[in-house]
Amino acid sequence: MEPLSYRLGVDVGGTFTDLLLLREDTGETWRAKVPSTPEDQSLAVITGKDEILKNVQDGADIVLHVVNHGTTVATNAILEQKGAKVALVVTEGFKDILQTRRSQVPGGLASWIIWPKPEPLAPLELTIEAPGRLAADGTEIRNPDRDTLKARLQTIVDQRPDAITISLINSYANSSHEHAARKVVQEVFPNTPVSISSEVLPELMEYERTITTVVNSYVEPRVSHYLDNLLKALEGKTKHLRILRSDGGLASVRLASRFPVSWILSGPAGGVTGAVSIVADQTEHKNLITIDMGGTSTDVALVENGAPRIRRETKIGDLVVKAPSIDVRTVGAGGGSIARVPEVTKALRVGPESGGSAPGPACYGKGGSAATVTDANAVLGYLPAHLLGGAFTLDVEKARSAVQQVADDLCLGLYEAAEGILKVSNETMYGALRLVSVEQGFDPRDFSLVAFGGAGPLHANALGKLLGAYPVIVPPSPGVLCAFGDATTLLRHEVGRSYIRVLRLTDMDDIINGFSELLAEVKTVMRDEQGVADERQRHIFQADFRYSGQANSVSIDVDLGLLKSEGVSSLQDRFDAEHTKLFTYSLSTDSEIVNLRVIAEEVKVDIPFKHLTQAESSNPTSSLVSANSTLVFDNKEYHDCPIWDRSSLLAGHILRGPCVITEMDSNTLVHPGFKAEIDSAGNILIWEIEDEKQSTTTATDTALDTVTVNIFENALRNARNEMDTLMTRTTMSPAIREQQDEFNVIAEPGGKMIVGQFGSFISGFLQMWRDSIEPGDIFLTNDPYSVAGAVSHHNDWLILIPIFVGEKLIAWTANFGHMTDVGGSVPGSLPCAASSIFEEGIQIPVTKIASKGVWNTDLMEVIYRNVRLPEWNRGDVRALVAACEIAGRRMTELYQRFGGALYFAAIDELLNRNRKAVGSIISKMPEDPAYFEDWIDDDGQGIGPWKIACTMTRKGERLEFDFPGTDPQSPSSINFYLSIAMFKMFVGIYLLVVYDPSVVANDGFHDLIDVHIPEGSLLYPIRPAALSCRTHFLGRLMDVLSGLLGQRAPEFMTAAGFSDSPHFMYSGYRQNGSWFQLYWIGFGGIPARPIGDGPDGHCLWPAMKAIPNEFLERYYPLRIEAYTTVPDSGGPGLYRGGNAQRISWRFLEEGTISIHDDRWLSKPWGVLGGEPGARSTKTLVRYSQNQDDPPREALGSKQDHIKVSRGDVLEWVTWGGGGWKDPLQRDPEIVALEVRRRLVTVEGARRYGVVLGSDLAIDVEGTKKLREEMKAGQIPGGEREVFNHGGTWAELKAHCLEETGLPPPKAPWEVALRGPMTQLPYFETWKKGHRLD
């Protein structure tokens, strides 16, 4: 007789470890829940296994067929920062790849002030540069030098790294250099695990490949140790141990140990696979949206036709790694999420902060006092007093006390506040649910909502109502569903490779051969390392596609039979359809195949499922009621509501709400007007009762309350995020896609922005537009003079769309994006020497490009004919319109959901809330005026510096900004037509971000800000003044704003560092006759801030990030030979300014370049004793003229038409951020560490008064003596200037040629300025100020 076969599913959570034992021949299950043992998760696994087997006949003698284990070991190692000490081997010149993180600061404008930059997982002191270089096509440029690499590795032997990562530039195209480096590493570190990026992620994009491989190394030693211990503990108790991958498949211990990055989200995957097994496989409901709500967060996912959606990246904490995972989106809304009311906005915020399991919610009685979601559920009666089978009793009075505090802050009643907490929390989860459904092209009404986790079933009914997804399904034992999923899932593995081809030019057989090679590889792994014979495998073929010019790809399944019969056109059709589903449109431009992939899965074996007994009547008897309770809905008490014992319910029972269904590990809430049916699988199916059906639209006469306003605010935030996501995933222009130079606005009918970034310009448009505005109209402009500076140069194309419901205008949506080219005198359309806008490309006044839904295609073709990259502009206009239309749909849904009266009342209240918040902040500022001035060094024509000067004065709760001392408009193109609305938004966001970072900024406070800019000045130029180089004053304005606000509020006292967003353009014809054109933005050192050091080589503009160097090398004829930060370039201070970037561009084709830059003469100022940052420099090294001793040419900051030849190198160095406070106060240990990290030199350490020995250890006595000497020479603190500019303008100019290699510019008043401003009184005043009258 065959022995009985059992499989054990194990899911380790932060508080409990859940186990489910499944008998394979009968489908019987046994469950256990034991406390987790974070110090060694295997202890809880063994305890739970032993406990569960006690309940099985002859359990002590059972040898399990398999233990399938979902674990958070890898996850916790990252979140708790308790992973390995990782050394990193990178290509020479790229040591800062993790330090700069693609230069992105997450969040919106001014987020850099409060963003604490995380430490790299592989520290700089353990980063080794490997000689040798590969080209983008994998050919070798420089041989590896094993001796040099070995010598460099020897320098870190004493630091004993636990794991080592090797990630070399372009290794996705050729892995030979990484394999050679691994041999050297293994000689020096023979017992240290090594991960190489070409094995972990053989795909284009160096940062993503590096961080993914580093994460693999970071968790590998810990997980290997854990798995070894668990195997030993299970020895003789199971035949197999398998680990759940993030994509829902299983891996053998051997594979899991080598590639732990593939299962860092193992935990959430288990619940989704459990929902598939128990719902999709056992019922008619195949399309599911899952929600797993725990104590601190909620995970949501989508299952289509029984298969979970997979995404190609995984996010954990601040890290995004390229590893396949079930498309689980996580939000900070859980049972422990804390409710609070910020003083400045008086808005109800729930999460992401959590009380955790300790102290936990107030009702747990463990010392927690802040109100949480769990406390709100307890106050409303939704949670029975006794939980976990009676083992745990809630302290409801403590819950009431905690929620009452929130109620008092909101001026609400207790029940209103509790329901408000739940509604806001539900809205956060609703946003995530829409993210995996609506934003992916799915209608949630075609899906069922499946809720599990400890808290999910409590919120499921409410979320089902919001989504319209029925039935709402709660599986049996929802608290241990992840363990059920672990027990029933199957082995899986995937292999892939980069395969970058234009589809139209690709031979079908080449694609099939590529798949065949991958198929052979994946079969071998499944057979030899997973034990799955070929005939027990099924295979899925996938390809990643994008339109030529895009950087982000879309995965599609490939039917090889269809490919062979219909050719590559079948792939094009499939991709076009998927792009349309995701983003609402497709393009006619060429498509690229980016990656090929083959996924192997174990063939599913049917397991019998134990069904419930059928009830004789649909009405359960009262004996199944364990208790009665009072439940509160819409501030109304429902008395004597039954609490049903789920374990006693039978198939066919129907329970009418309101009621609660309780079980050991969870509680399901059924609302009034709903019923719960029990199906044969034991699932609870919640449906609306037809004769009590509720409308999701709030009655129009319902009074507005603060909770509704917060829900509305969340919905606006989600709509804006959806616009941003579409733009970054679909656009062609790198300025939009990577550097996110696109800014969206959603406005109310009168034009006031209710969510967005740079303030609304629509009210100005409405004042000037005299024609009709009707449904289906679309407007386009790029003319700054038509919209009062809302767009500031011709490259920014602005789309505006009115949103109607019927004939009623309810909103405006708008978006502008920076086009790579709009014609004009130079490629890129940003001429430095332009004297008028007529040299800057096509001018598009506000124009209706679609009327009543019909496009003016002839007009659009005229526009596209005037640009150098028409297909890019065509694609980006489609993306701008699609983003606006999607936002329009969301506003229509809000209008229909809340009704017109509440819709407009909520908008008014949000505007008023921001007004009150900004007013309260302003009213606390001192009344005496603050003055600040800053300069652009020159205009590219030898004239400068050009000054902007501003006085800020508080008058009550109003702020006035006056710019009378600003210089007149320039005859060159550095003028910046400053939008008053945009400047007001800058001010408001700066004020709000410190006090309530989660606030949705809007135009409500605009009347509290007065701005006076003299016409004819640099910031209010008169048409046709040139504007194409306005970026310099845009950045400088932010420094001025910091300087003004910092004088009045210490929270804003940062050093300088906005400085500029330097532009680089390179264009020409390749030898094959094709045109290339690059537009690129660089970054520098972020200024030191009150919270700490400024990040190195980062961007202060919201969400901008660097274009991957491998992408640039793949698509442009250049090679980046160094991409690093510059030691000592950040200004010294108690907090150091961020270091500058150094990039060496080698040109591989003849062409021309343009440069836009500044801070080459002035320096980013330090504050409060901090020193200024370093200047920027640009040097062209003419290797084409002499390889051995090339001429070096110092370039001006603003130049066009610079001819470059093949082999020439541009050395591009940006500025450093200024320092904050006295550098002598900086901890010497930090200075010494930064020397070891090559962020500060030994000599640079002396600027902090720190002396280091030859071993880089601190010379304590030398440091003490030097600091005393430096302190004695300092100006006393009270007499020290707040801002340290590094010298007066006279001093800077006197040393200019010597220090920069360039002659000093002439001051504007030393030349004869001409233009329409010369006839204005302002100009006469300016002349008199410089004694020119």
Coordinates of N, CA and C in Angstrom, one line a residue, residues 503 545 547 556 562 566-580 586 591:
L503 N 11.4 45.3 -35.1 CA 10.6 44.2 -35.5 C 10.5 44.1 -37.0
F545 N 8.1 44.4 -25.7 CA 8.0 45.3 -26.9 C 7.9 46.7 -26.4
Y547 N 7.6 50.8 -28.7 CA 7.8 51.6 -29.9 C 9.1 52.2 -29.9
I556 N 4.3 40.7 -23.7 CA 3.2 40.0 -24.4 C 3.5 38.5 -24.5
L562 N 1.2 30.6 -34.0 CA 0.7 31.8 -34.7 C 1.8 32.5 -35.4
E566 N 1.7 33.2 -39.3 CA 1.3 34.5 -39.7 C 2.5 35.5 -39.7
G567 N 3.6 35.1 -39.2 CA 4.8 35.9 -39.2 C 4.8 37.0 -38.2
V568 N 5.8 37.9 -38.3 CA 6.0 38.9 -37.2 C 4.9 39.8 -37.1
S569 N 4.0 39.9 -38.1 CA 2.9 40.9 -38.0 C 2.0 40.5 -36.9
S570 N 1.9 39.2 -36.5 CA 1.1 38.8 -35.4 C 1.6 39.3 -34.1
L571 N 2.9 39.5 -34.0 CA 3.5 40.1 -32.8 C 3.1 41.6 -32.7
Q572 N 3.2 42.3 -33.9 CA 2.9 43.7 -33.9 C 1.4 43.9 -33.5
D573 N 0.5 43.1 -34.0 CA -0.9 43.2 -33.7 C -1.1 43.0 -32.2
R574 N -0.4 42.0 -31.6 CA -0.6 41.7 -30.2 C -0.1 42.8 -29.3
F575 N 1.1 43.4 -29.7 CA 1.6 44.5 -29.0 C 0.7 45.7 -29.1
D576 N 0.3 46.1 -30.3 CA -0.6 47.2 -30.5 C -1.8 47.1 -29.6
A577 N -2.4 45.9 -29.5 CA -3.6 45.7 -28.7 C -3.3 45.9 -27.2
E578 N -2.2 45.4 -26.8 CA -1.8 45.5 -25.4 C -1.5 46.9 -25.0
H579 N -0.8 47.6 -25.9 CA -0.5 49.1 -25.6 C -1.8 49.9 -25.6
T580 N -2.8 49.6 -26.4 CA -4.0 50.3 -26.4 C -4.8 50.0 -25.1
S586 N -2.4 53.3 -29.7 CA -1.2 52.7 -30.3 C -0.6 53.6 -31.3
S591 N 8.3 49.3 -34.1 CA 8.3 48.6 -32.8 C 9.6 47.9 -32.6

